Coordinates of C-alpha atoms in Angstrom, one line a residue:
Chain A
X1 CA 104.6 91.4 85.5
X2 CA 107.7 92.4 84.0
X3 CA 109.2 88.8 82.6
X4 CA 108.6 85.5 83.7
X5 CA 112.4 85.2 84.6
X6 CA 114.7 87.3 86.9
X7 CA 118.1 86.6 87.8
X8 CA 118.2 88.5 91.3
X9 CA 121.8 89.4 92.4
X10 CA 122.3 89.3 96.3
X11 CA 124.9 91.0 98.2
X12 CA 127.1 94.1 99.3
X13 CA 130.0 95.0 97.3
X14 CA 131.5 96.8 100.2
X15 CA 131.9 93.1 101.9
X16 CA 134.6 91.6 99.6
X17 CA 133.3 88.7 98.4
X18 CA 129.7 89.1 99.8
X19 CA 129.5 91.3 96.6
X20 CA 130.3 88.8 94.0
X21 CA 126.3 88.9 93.4
X22 CA 126.2 92.3 92.2
X23 CA 129.5 91.9 90.5
X24 CA 128.7 88.7 88.6
X25 CA 125.4 90.3 87.3
X26 CA 126.9 93.5 86.1
X27 CA 128.6 91.4 83.7
X28 CA 125.5 89.9 82.7
X29 CA 123.6 93.0 81.5
X30 CA 125.0 93.0 78.1
X31 CA 124.1 89.7 77.3
X32 CA 120.9 88.5 75.4
X33 CA 119.0 87.0 78.2
X34 CA 115.7 86.3 78.6
X35 CA 115.7 87.2 82.0
X36 CA 115.5 90.5 84.2
X37 CA 118.4 91.0 85.8
X38 CA 118.3 92.9 89.2
X39 CA 120.5 93.7 91.8
X40 CA 118.8 94.0 95.4
X41 CA 121.7 94.5 97.4
X42 CA 121.2 93.2 100.8
X43 CA 118.0 91.2 100.7
X44 CA 115.0 93.1 102.1
X45 CA 111.3 93.2 101.7
X46 CA 112.0 93.9 97.6
X47 CA 112.7 90.4 97.4
X48 CA 109.4 89.6 98.7
X49 CA 108.0 91.9 95.7
X50 CA 110.2 90.4 92.9
X51 CA 108.9 86.4 94.0
X52 CA 105.2 87.9 93.7
X53 CA 105.6 89.0 90.7
X54 CA 108.0 86.4 88.6
X55 CA 107.5 82.6 87.6
X56 CA 111.2 81.7 88.2
X57 CA 113.7 83.4 90.1
X58 CA 117.5 82.3 90.0
X59 CA 119.4 84.2 92.8
X60 CA 123.3 84.9 92.6
X61 CA 124.7 85.1 95.8
X62 CA 128.0 84.4 97.7
X63 CA 127.1 81.4 100.0
X64 CA 128.8 79.7 103.0
X65 CA 128.6 76.1 102.0
X66 CA 132.1 75.0 103.3
X67 CA 133.5 74.7 100.0
X68 CA 136.3 75.5 98.4
X69 CA 137.3 79.3 97.3
X70 CA 135.4 80.4 94.7
X71 CA 133.3 77.1 94.3
X72 CA 130.1 77.0 92.7
X73 CA 127.0 75.6 94.0
X74 CA 123.4 75.5 92.5
X75 CA 120.7 74.2 94.6
X76 CA 116.9 74.7 95.5
X77 CA 116.6 76.6 98.6
X78 CA 113.9 74.5 99.9
X79 CA 116.8 72.1 100.2
X80 CA 118.4 74.2 102.5
X81 CA 116.1 74.8 104.9
X82 CA 117.9 74.2 108.2
X83 CA 121.0 73.5 106.8
X84 CA 122.5 77.1 108.4
X85 CA 125.8 76.8 106.5
X86 CA 124.5 77.0 103.4
X87 CA 122.5 80.3 104.3
X88 CA 123.6 83.7 102.2
X89 CA 126.7 85.3 103.8
X90 CA 125.0 88.3 104.9
X91 CA 122.7 89.1 107.8
X92 CA 119.2 89.0 106.3
X93 CA 117.7 85.6 105.8
X94 CA 116.8 86.3 102.2
X95 CA 115.5 82.2 102.5
X96 CA 112.9 82.9 105.0
X97 CA 111.9 86.3 103.0
X98 CA 111.8 83.9 100.1
X99 CA 109.7 81.3 102.3
X100 CA 107.4 83.9 103.5
X101 CA 106.7 85.0 100.0
X102 CA 106.0 81.6 98.7
X103 CA 103.3 80.9 100.9
X104 CA 101.3 84.1 99.9
X105 CA 101.3 82.5 96.3
X106 CA 98.6 80.2 95.2
X107 CA 101.6 78.6 93.0
X108 CA 105.0 78.8 94.3
X109 CA 107.5 79.9 91.9
X110 CA 110.3 78.0 90.5
X111 CA 113.5 79.4 92.7
X112 CA 117.2 78.4 92.2
X113 CA 120.7 79.9 93.9
X114 CA 123.9 79.8 92.1
X115 CA 125.9 80.0 95.3
X116 CA 129.8 81.3 95.6
X117 CA 131.9 80.1 98.0
X118 CA 133.0 83.5 99.4
X119 CA 136.9 83.9 101.4
X120 CA 136.5 87.3 102.2
X121 CA 133.4 88.9 103.8
X122 CA 134.6 92.0 106.0
X123 CA 134.3 95.6 105.6
X124 CA 136.4 96.4 101.9
X125 CA 135.8 96.8 98.1
X126 CA 136.9 94.0 95.8
X127 CA 136.6 90.0 95.3
X128 CA 139.4 88.1 96.7
X129 CA 141.3 86.6 93.8
X130 CA 139.9 82.8 94.1
X131 CA 136.4 84.3 94.0
X132 CA 137.5 86.8 91.1
X133 CA 138.6 83.7 89.0
X134 CA 135.6 81.9 89.5
X135 CA 132.8 84.2 88.1
X136 CA 133.5 83.0 84.1
X137 CA 132.6 79.7 85.7
X138 CA 129.9 80.9 87.7
X139 CA 128.5 82.7 84.7
X140 CA 128.6 79.2 83.0
X141 CA 126.2 77.4 86.1
X142 CA 124.0 80.5 86.0
X143 CA 123.3 79.7 82.1
X144 CA 123.1 76.6 82.5
X145 CA 120.3 77.2 85.3
X146 CA 118.4 79.7 83.0
X147 CA 118.4 77.0 80.5
X148 CA 116.6 74.7 82.5
X149 CA 114.1 76.4 84.9
Chain C
X1 CA 106.7 91.2 148.3
X2 CA 110.4 92.2 146.9
X3 CA 111.4 92.4 143.6
X4 CA 114.3 92.5 142.0
X5 CA 114.6 92.6 138.4
X6 CA 117.9 93.1 136.3
X7 CA 117.1 93.9 132.5
X8 CA 120.4 94.0 130.5
X9 CA 119.6 94.4 127.3
X10 CA 122.3 93.2 125.0
X11 CA 123.1 95.3 121.9
X12 CA 121.6 94.3 118.5
X13 CA 124.0 95.0 115.6
X14 CA 121.9 96.1 112.6
X15 CA 122.5 98.6 110.1
X16 CA 120.4 101.3 111.3
X17 CA 122.0 101.4 115.0
X18 CA 122.2 100.1 118.3
X19 CA 119.9 100.0 121.2
X20 CA 119.2 98.3 124.3
X21 CA 117.2 98.7 127.5
X22 CA 118.8 98.7 131.1
X23 CA 116.7 98.4 134.1
X24 CA 117.4 97.3 137.9
X25 CA 115.2 97.1 140.3
X26 CA 116.0 96.2 143.9
X27 CA 113.2 95.1 146.5
X28 CA 110.9 97.3 144.7
X29 CA 112.7 100.4 143.8
X30 CA 113.7 101.3 140.2
X31 CA 117.3 101.9 140.9
X32 CA 118.3 102.1 137.1
X33 CA 116.4 102.9 134.2
X34 CA 117.8 103.6 131.3
X35 CA 117.5 103.4 127.5
X36 CA 121.1 103.2 125.6
X37 CA 121.7 104.0 122.4
X38 CA 125.2 103.1 120.9
X39 CA 125.6 104.5 117.6
X40 CA 128.6 104.3 115.5
X41 CA 130.0 107.4 114.6
X42 CA 128.6 107.9 110.9
X43 CA 130.9 111.2 110.3
X44 CA 128.6 112.6 107.4
X45 CA 128.9 116.0 108.5
X46 CA 132.4 115.7 107.9
X47 CA 132.2 113.8 105.0
X48 CA 130.5 116.8 103.7
X49 CA 132.8 119.3 104.1
X50 CA 134.9 119.9 101.0
X51 CA 132.0 118.4 98.7
X52 CA 130.2 120.5 96.2
X53 CA 127.1 121.9 96.1
X54 CA 126.3 119.6 93.4
X55 CA 127.1 116.5 95.5
X56 CA 126.1 117.2 99.0
X57 CA 122.5 115.8 98.7
X58 CA 123.9 112.4 97.3
X59 CA 126.4 112.3 100.1
X60 CA 123.3 112.6 102.9
X61 CA 120.9 110.5 101.2
X62 CA 123.0 107.4 102.3
X63 CA 122.4 108.5 105.8
X64 CA 119.9 106.0 105.6
X65 CA 118.2 104.0 103.2
X66 CA 114.6 103.8 104.6
X67 CA 115.0 107.4 104.5
X68 CA 116.9 108.6 101.2
X69 CA 114.5 110.7 99.4
X70 CA 114.1 112.5 102.9
X71 CA 117.8 113.4 103.4
X72 CA 117.9 114.3 100.0
X73 CA 115.1 116.6 99.5
X74 CA 116.4 118.3 102.9
X75 CA 119.8 118.5 101.4
X76 CA 118.6 120.1 98.5
X77 CA 116.5 122.6 100.4
X78 CA 119.6 124.1 102.6
X79 CA 121.7 124.1 99.7
X80 CA 118.8 126.0 97.3
X81 CA 118.4 128.5 100.5
X82 CA 122.0 128.9 100.8
X83 CA 122.3 130.2 97.3
X84 CA 119.0 131.8 96.7
X85 CA 117.8 129.0 94.3
X86 CA 114.0 129.2 93.3
X87 CA 112.3 125.7 92.5
X88 CA 109.0 125.9 90.2
X89 CA 105.5 125.0 91.6
X90 CA 105.7 122.0 89.3
X91 CA 109.2 120.6 90.9
X92 CA 108.1 121.6 94.2
X93 CA 105.0 119.6 93.8
X94 CA 106.8 116.1 92.4
X95 CA 109.4 116.5 95.3
X96 CA 106.7 116.8 97.7
X97 CA 105.4 113.3 95.5
X98 CA 108.3 111.8 96.2
X99 CA 108.2 112.8 100.1
X100 CA 104.8 111.3 100.1
X101 CA 105.9 107.9 98.5
X102 CA 109.1 107.4 100.6
X103 CA 106.6 108.1 104.1
X104 CA 104.0 105.8 102.9
X105 CA 106.7 103.1 102.2
X106 CA 107.9 103.7 105.7
X107 CA 104.9 103.8 107.6
X108 CA 103.3 100.6 105.9
X109 CA 106.5 98.9 106.3
X110 CA 106.8 99.7 110.3
X111 CA 103.3 99.4 110.7
X112 CA 102.9 95.9 108.7
X113 CA 106.4 94.2 109.4
X114 CA 107.6 95.6 112.5
X115 CA 104.7 96.6 114.5
X116 CA 102.2 94.5 113.9
X117 CA 103.9 91.0 114.8
X118 CA 103.8 92.4 118.6
X119 CA 100.1 92.6 118.2
X120 CA 99.2 89.5 116.9
X121 CA 102.3 87.6 119.6
X122 CA 104.5 86.6 116.9
X123 CA 108.4 87.4 116.9
X124 CA 108.8 88.5 113.7
X125 CA 106.2 89.3 110.4
X126 CA 107.4 86.1 108.7
X127 CA 104.6 83.9 110.6
X128 CA 102.0 86.0 109.2
X129 CA 102.1 84.8 105.7
X130 CA 100.3 81.5 107.5
X131 CA 98.2 83.3 110.2
X132 CA 97.1 86.5 108.3
X133 CA 98.0 86.0 104.3
X134 CA 95.2 88.2 102.9
X135 CA 96.5 91.2 105.2
X136 CA 100.4 90.5 104.6
X137 CA 99.2 91.0 100.9
X138 CA 98.1 94.2 101.7
X139 CA 100.9 95.3 103.5
X140 CA 103.1 94.2 100.5
X141 CA 101.2 96.1 98.6
X142 CA 100.7 99.2 100.0
X143 CA 104.7 99.2 100.5
X144 CA 105.4 98.5 97.1
X145 CA 103.1 101.1 96.2
X146 CA 104.8 103.8 98.2
X147 CA 108.1 102.5 96.6
X148 CA 107.0 102.5 93.0
X149 CA 105.5 106.4 93.8
X150 CA 109.0 106.8 94.5
X151 CA 110.8 105.2 91.8
X152 CA 108.7 107.1 89.3
X153 CA 109.5 110.4 90.2
X154 CA 112.7 110.1 91.4
X155 CA 113.9 107.3 88.9
X156 CA 114.9 104.8 91.9
X157 CA 113.2 103.8 94.9
X158 CA 116.4 104.4 97.1
X159 CA 118.7 107.1 97.0
X160 CA 117.5 109.2 94.4
X161 CA 119.1 110.6 91.2
X162 CA 116.7 112.8 89.3
X163 CA 116.5 115.6 92.3
X164 CA 119.0 118.1 91.8
X165 CA 119.7 121.4 93.3
X166 CA 116.9 123.5 91.4
X167 CA 114.7 121.0 89.7
X168 CA 114.9 117.5 88.5
X169 CA 117.6 115.8 86.1
X170 CA 114.4 114.0 84.5
X171 CA 110.9 114.2 84.7
X172 CA 108.4 111.6 85.2
X173 CA 106.2 110.1 82.3
X174 CA 103.1 111.1 82.5
X175 CA 101.6 108.0 81.3
X176 CA 103.9 106.9 84.3
X177 CA 101.6 109.2 86.9
X178 CA 98.6 107.9 85.2
X179 CA 99.0 104.8 86.0
X180 CA 100.0 105.8 89.8
X181 CA 97.3 107.4 90.0
X182 CA 94.7 104.7 88.9
X183 CA 96.6 102.6 91.8
X184 CA 96.4 104.9 94.6
X185 CA 92.7 105.4 94.0
X186 CA 92.4 101.4 94.0
X187 CA 94.3 101.3 97.3
X188 CA 91.8 102.5 99.5
X189 CA 90.3 99.2 100.6
X190 CA 93.7 98.5 101.4
X191 CA 93.9 100.7 103.9
X192 CA 90.6 100.2 105.2
X193 CA 91.7 96.5 105.6
X194 CA 94.5 97.8 107.5
X195 CA 92.6 100.0 109.6
X196 CA 90.4 96.7 110.3
X197 CA 93.0 94.7 111.5
X198 CA 94.5 97.2 113.8
X199 CA 91.0 98.2 114.8
X200 CA 90.7 94.6 116.3
X201 CA 94.2 94.6 117.8
X202 CA 94.5 98.2 119.2
X203 CA 93.4 96.7 122.3
X204 CA 97.2 95.1 122.6
X205 CA 98.3 98.6 122.5
X206 CA 99.2 99.4 126.5
X207 CA 96.9 102.3 127.8
X208 CA 99.8 104.5 129.3
X209 CA 100.0 108.5 129.0
X210 CA 102.7 111.0 129.3
X211 CA 102.1 114.6 128.4
X212 CA 105.4 115.7 126.6
X213 CA 106.3 118.8 124.5
X214 CA 105.3 117.6 120.6
X215 CA 107.1 119.5 117.9
X216 CA 106.7 119.4 114.0
X217 CA 106.5 122.0 111.4
X218 CA 103.7 123.6 110.7
X219 CA 101.9 125.2 107.5
X220 CA 99.3 127.4 106.8
X221 CA 97.6 125.9 103.9
X222 CA 98.4 122.2 104.7
X223 CA 99.5 119.6 106.9
X224 CA 103.0 119.7 106.8
X225 CA 105.5 117.6 105.4
X226 CA 107.2 119.5 102.6
X227 CA 107.8 122.9 104.0
X228 CA 106.6 125.0 107.0
X229 CA 107.9 126.3 110.3
X230 CA 108.7 124.8 113.4
X231 CA 105.6 124.4 116.1
X232 CA 105.9 123.7 119.8
X233 CA 102.7 122.6 121.4
X234 CA 104.1 124.1 124.4
X235 CA 105.4 127.4 122.9
X236 CA 103.8 127.6 119.7
X237 CA 105.3 128.9 116.1
X238 CA 109.4 128.8 115.8
X239 CA 111.2 130.1 112.8
X240 CA 113.1 127.3 111.1
X241 CA 116.0 129.5 111.2
X242 CA 116.0 128.8 115.4
X243 CA 115.8 125.3 114.8
X244 CA 119.4 124.9 117.2
X245 CA 117.2 126.1 119.9
X246 CA 114.8 124.0 119.3
X247 CA 116.6 121.0 119.0
X248 CA 119.5 121.9 122.2
X249 CA 121.3 118.6 121.8
X250 CA 123.2 117.0 125.0
X251 CA 125.2 114.2 125.8
X252 CA 124.6 111.6 128.4
X253 CA 126.8 109.0 130.0
X254 CA 124.8 106.1 128.6
X255 CA 124.7 107.2 125.0
X256 CA 126.9 107.6 122.5
X257 CA 123.5 109.2 120.2
X258 CA 123.0 112.9 121.6
X259 CA 119.3 113.5 122.6
X260 CA 117.6 116.9 122.4
X261 CA 115.0 118.6 124.5
X262 CA 113.4 122.3 124.3
X263 CA 111.0 123.5 127.2
X264 CA 110.8 120.4 128.9
X265 CA 113.4 117.5 129.7
X266 CA 112.5 116.2 126.5
X267 CA 110.3 116.0 123.5
X268 CA 108.3 114.1 120.8
X269 CA 108.6 114.4 117.2
X270 CA 107.1 112.1 114.1
X271 CA 103.3 111.6 113.3
X272 CA 101.9 111.6 116.7
X273 CA 103.8 115.1 117.1
X274 CA 102.2 116.2 113.8
X275 CA 99.0 114.9 114.5
X276 CA 98.8 116.6 117.8
X277 CA 100.0 119.8 116.2
X278 CA 98.3 120.0 112.8
X279 CA 95.4 117.4 112.8
X280 CA 92.8 119.9 111.5
X281 CA 94.5 119.7 108.2
X282 CA 94.5 116.4 107.4
X283 CA 92.5 114.7 104.7
X284 CA 88.8 113.8 105.3
X285 CA 89.4 110.0 104.5
X286 CA 92.5 110.3 107.1
X287 CA 90.3 112.1 109.7
X288 CA 87.4 109.0 109.5
X289 CA 90.5 106.7 110.2
X290 CA 91.3 109.0 113.2
X291 CA 87.8 109.2 114.6
X292 CA 87.1 105.4 114.5
X293 CA 90.4 104.8 116.5
X294 CA 89.1 107.4 119.1
X295 CA 92.3 109.7 118.2
X296 CA 91.8 113.2 118.7
X297 CA 94.6 115.8 119.5
X298 CA 96.1 116.3 121.9
X299 CA 97.1 112.4 122.3
X300 CA 99.6 111.6 125.1
X301 CA 100.1 107.7 124.6
X302 CA 103.2 107.1 122.6
X303 CA 102.1 103.8 121.7
X304 CA 99.7 105.2 119.6
X305 CA 102.2 106.8 117.2
X306 CA 101.3 103.3 115.2
X307 CA 97.7 104.7 114.8
X308 CA 98.6 108.1 113.8
X309 CA 100.9 106.7 111.1
X310 CA 97.8 104.5 109.9
X311 CA 96.1 107.9 109.4
X312 CA 98.6 109.5 107.9
X313 CA 99.1 106.4 105.8
X314 CA 95.5 107.6 104.7
X315 CA 96.5 111.5 104.5
X316 CA 99.5 110.3 102.1
X317 CA 97.1 108.5 99.5
X318 CA 94.9 111.3 99.9
X319 CA 97.3 113.9 99.0
X320 CA 99.4 112.3 96.6
X321 CA 96.3 111.5 94.1
X322 CA 95.3 115.3 94.6
X323 CA 99.2 116.4 93.6
X324 CA 99.3 113.5 91.0
X325 CA 95.4 115.1 89.3
X326 CA 97.1 118.7 89.5
X327 CA 100.0 117.5 87.9
X328 CA 98.5 116.4 85.1
X329 CA 95.8 118.9 84.9
X330 CA 98.8 121.4 84.3
X331 CA 100.6 119.1 82.2
X332 CA 104.3 118.7 82.9
X333 CA 106.3 121.6 81.6
X334 CA 108.9 119.9 79.0
X335 CA 112.5 120.0 79.8
X336 CA 115.5 117.8 78.4
X337 CA 116.6 114.6 79.6
X338 CA 119.9 114.9 81.8
X339 CA 119.1 118.9 82.9
X340 CA 121.3 120.3 85.4
X341 CA 119.7 123.5 86.6
X342 CA 122.0 126.5 85.9
X343 CA 123.5 127.6 89.4
X344 CA 126.3 130.4 90.2
X345 CA 127.5 128.9 93.8
X346 CA 127.9 131.7 96.1
X347 CA 129.0 131.6 99.6
X348 CA 126.2 131.3 102.1
X349 CA 124.7 129.4 104.7
X350 CA 121.1 127.6 104.0
X351 CA 118.7 125.3 106.4
X352 CA 116.7 122.7 105.0
X353 CA 113.5 121.4 107.2
X354 CA 111.1 118.7 106.5
X355 CA 108.8 116.1 108.1
X356 CA 110.0 113.0 107.2
X357 CA 108.3 109.7 108.5
X358 CA 110.1 110.0 112.2
X359 CA 109.7 113.6 112.5
X360 CA 111.0 116.7 111.7
X361 CA 114.5 116.4 110.1
X362 CA 116.9 119.4 109.8
X363 CA 120.2 119.9 107.7
X364 CA 122.1 123.1 107.7
X365 CA 125.2 123.5 105.4
X366 CA 128.1 126.6 104.8
X367 CA 128.8 127.3 101.7
X368 CA 131.9 129.2 100.4
X369 CA 132.2 131.1 97.6
X370 CA 133.5 128.2 94.9
X371 CA 130.3 126.4 96.4
X372 CA 132.2 124.0 98.7
X373 CA 130.8 122.7 102.0
X374 CA 132.6 124.8 104.8
X375 CA 130.2 123.3 107.6
X376 CA 127.6 120.6 108.2
X377 CA 125.2 120.0 110.8
X378 CA 122.2 117.4 110.6
X379 CA 119.8 116.7 113.0
X380 CA 118.0 113.5 112.8
X381 CA 114.7 112.5 114.4
X382 CA 115.1 109.6 116.0
X383 CA 117.8 111.4 117.9
X384 CA 115.1 113.8 119.1
X385 CA 113.3 111.0 120.3
X386 CA 115.9 109.2 122.4
X387 CA 115.2 111.7 125.3
X388 CA 111.7 111.3 125.1
X389 CA 111.8 107.4 125.1
X390 CA 114.3 107.7 128.2
X391 CA 111.4 110.0 130.0
X392 CA 108.9 107.3 128.9
X393 CA 110.6 104.4 130.4
X394 CA 111.4 106.3 134.1
X395 CA 107.3 106.9 134.1
X396 CA 106.4 103.6 133.0
X397 CA 108.5 100.6 134.7
X398 CA 107.3 102.1 137.9
X399 CA 104.0 100.9 136.9
X400 CA 105.1 97.6 135.5
X401 CA 107.9 96.7 137.8
X402 CA 105.3 94.0 139.5
X403 CA 104.8 92.2 136.3
X404 CA 106.8 89.1 134.7
X405 CA 110.3 89.7 133.2
X406 CA 109.0 88.7 130.0
X407 CA 105.8 91.0 130.1
X408 CA 108.0 94.0 131.0
X409 CA 110.6 93.2 128.4
X410 CA 107.5 92.6 125.7
X411 CA 106.2 96.0 127.2
X412 CA 109.4 98.3 126.7
X413 CA 110.1 97.0 123.7
X414 CA 107.0 98.2 122.0
X415 CA 107.3 101.3 123.4
X416 CA 110.6 102.0 122.0
X417 CA 109.4 100.3 118.8
X418 CA 106.4 102.7 118.8
X419 CA 108.5 105.2 118.0
X420 CA 109.4 103.7 114.9
X421 CA 113.3 104.5 115.3
X422 CA 115.6 104.1 112.6
X423 CA 116.4 100.6 113.1
X424 CA 114.1 99.5 110.9
X425 CA 115.6 96.2 109.5
X426 CA 115.3 94.9 113.0
X427 CA 112.0 93.5 113.8
X428 CA 113.2 92.2 116.7
X429 CA 114.6 95.3 117.9
X430 CA 116.0 94.4 121.5
X431 CA 117.3 91.4 122.4
X432 CA 117.2 91.9 126.5
X433 CA 118.4 89.8 128.8
X434 CA 116.9 89.1 132.3
X435 CA 119.5 88.5 134.8
X436 CA 119.6 87.9 138.7
X437 CA 115.9 87.9 138.7
X438 CA 114.0 87.2 142.1
X439 CA 110.6 87.6 142.8

């Protein structure tokens, strides 16, 4: 185990706002956090390894929850079960992997998602202006979550 | 009894590629039986043109995230052959170790996450957390071990940064190699658990045989992965310089991906081809597993590629132990971090040929005097297997056509999946739709 707490960025920076997670975590690397910052790209089975390793995980990802462009939402992924419109915006279902990994542990880790409502997730680089503008607010939300888990 | 079956495969759009099966049977006669592969053009060979020899392997690494180290090493071999660059024995060992780590993780990923659900009657690996939690933990541990092996040697588990033409930019710490050695030595129980599980489920693998040509690398001193010459089960040893005469790529109407053939209509590459050609050179622990499953070369059942992968998991573990022990015994020759081996670029051509998880991989580059690529050719294993999947289907379908649609679908899906085609993200590879079925 490397630390008790991990911030995990999910998303593909070559699909515009889908890359908001990695973009946000890149800004955190210089900060003195009590968490490991991990960029897992499109979530694969590496996510399972992280869930097995850490006591608490905060996922930062583009989440299409029907909010305003760039709006930030914080939630427990178990609350999102069956709510497809709160799923992450890329293909792999990170929440199913999370659920699988949690079932393999004797005690479930604390998992929170800081989701940012994307605008554009087609091929291309760079965040849309509404999403880019909300990154400072998303970082504030993330730091509040880190203080509470 | 008359049978009319239409199997119209929908495309599955996943990162590694698209594939579908089309089978039409009228009055019991198979009218159409085709393996459709509709790969989007990747343009990697064109992207390489004009690139420096310092960049080529970083570009080709991106051909595949599962086999990125494999493409990197094949690329470096091609560059080094073109420019006459020698690699030290230490660096050859380290490259091998990275390749073994990647192949280990790829095999375990395929066996545990993709093939195993077929055998236990599930659509994906996720339900196994409830039905087979201990075995799933074993799969996760072994998969992770393969990734970490690659990461310790190359700096990253995907898209290695330390591998350079002529050597390494940075060497692994010996303490990390020692930790890995302990973990490898403590992983034999995990391999045994995986073997136990597959032994229980092996009866689920269809009993289908079709002899074909098996092509792999071969090496006089070891079970070939990182170096060797080409070996065909039909004609024997072939120099790597003749690889284009082996992988005669051709185009079929129903696929945008090229098929390949050599002495017959098709040939097979991958774990089973390696096993058939080189089984006598397996590590003793790998041979024990082969014996347990009754796997004796030559094996003509493509479904047993899964078992051959398990055998290779044991071999890779044993060989990784041997390599690390040798590296530690000799001690790593010190070098500065961020070293870039000195190379004076020269014009020339070179070929890289290595065994990667899904079979033999070839990279060939032409360089100009400035060390820029003027032409490139990459022949990947999955392309070499497409023709063999097609011929297997043509042989298999008439023997199962009287079964119900779901069973035909499942049997054909398992066949495709047995080849471990490079569509690794897709646990349910083929979304087959049956239309207009009359029985």
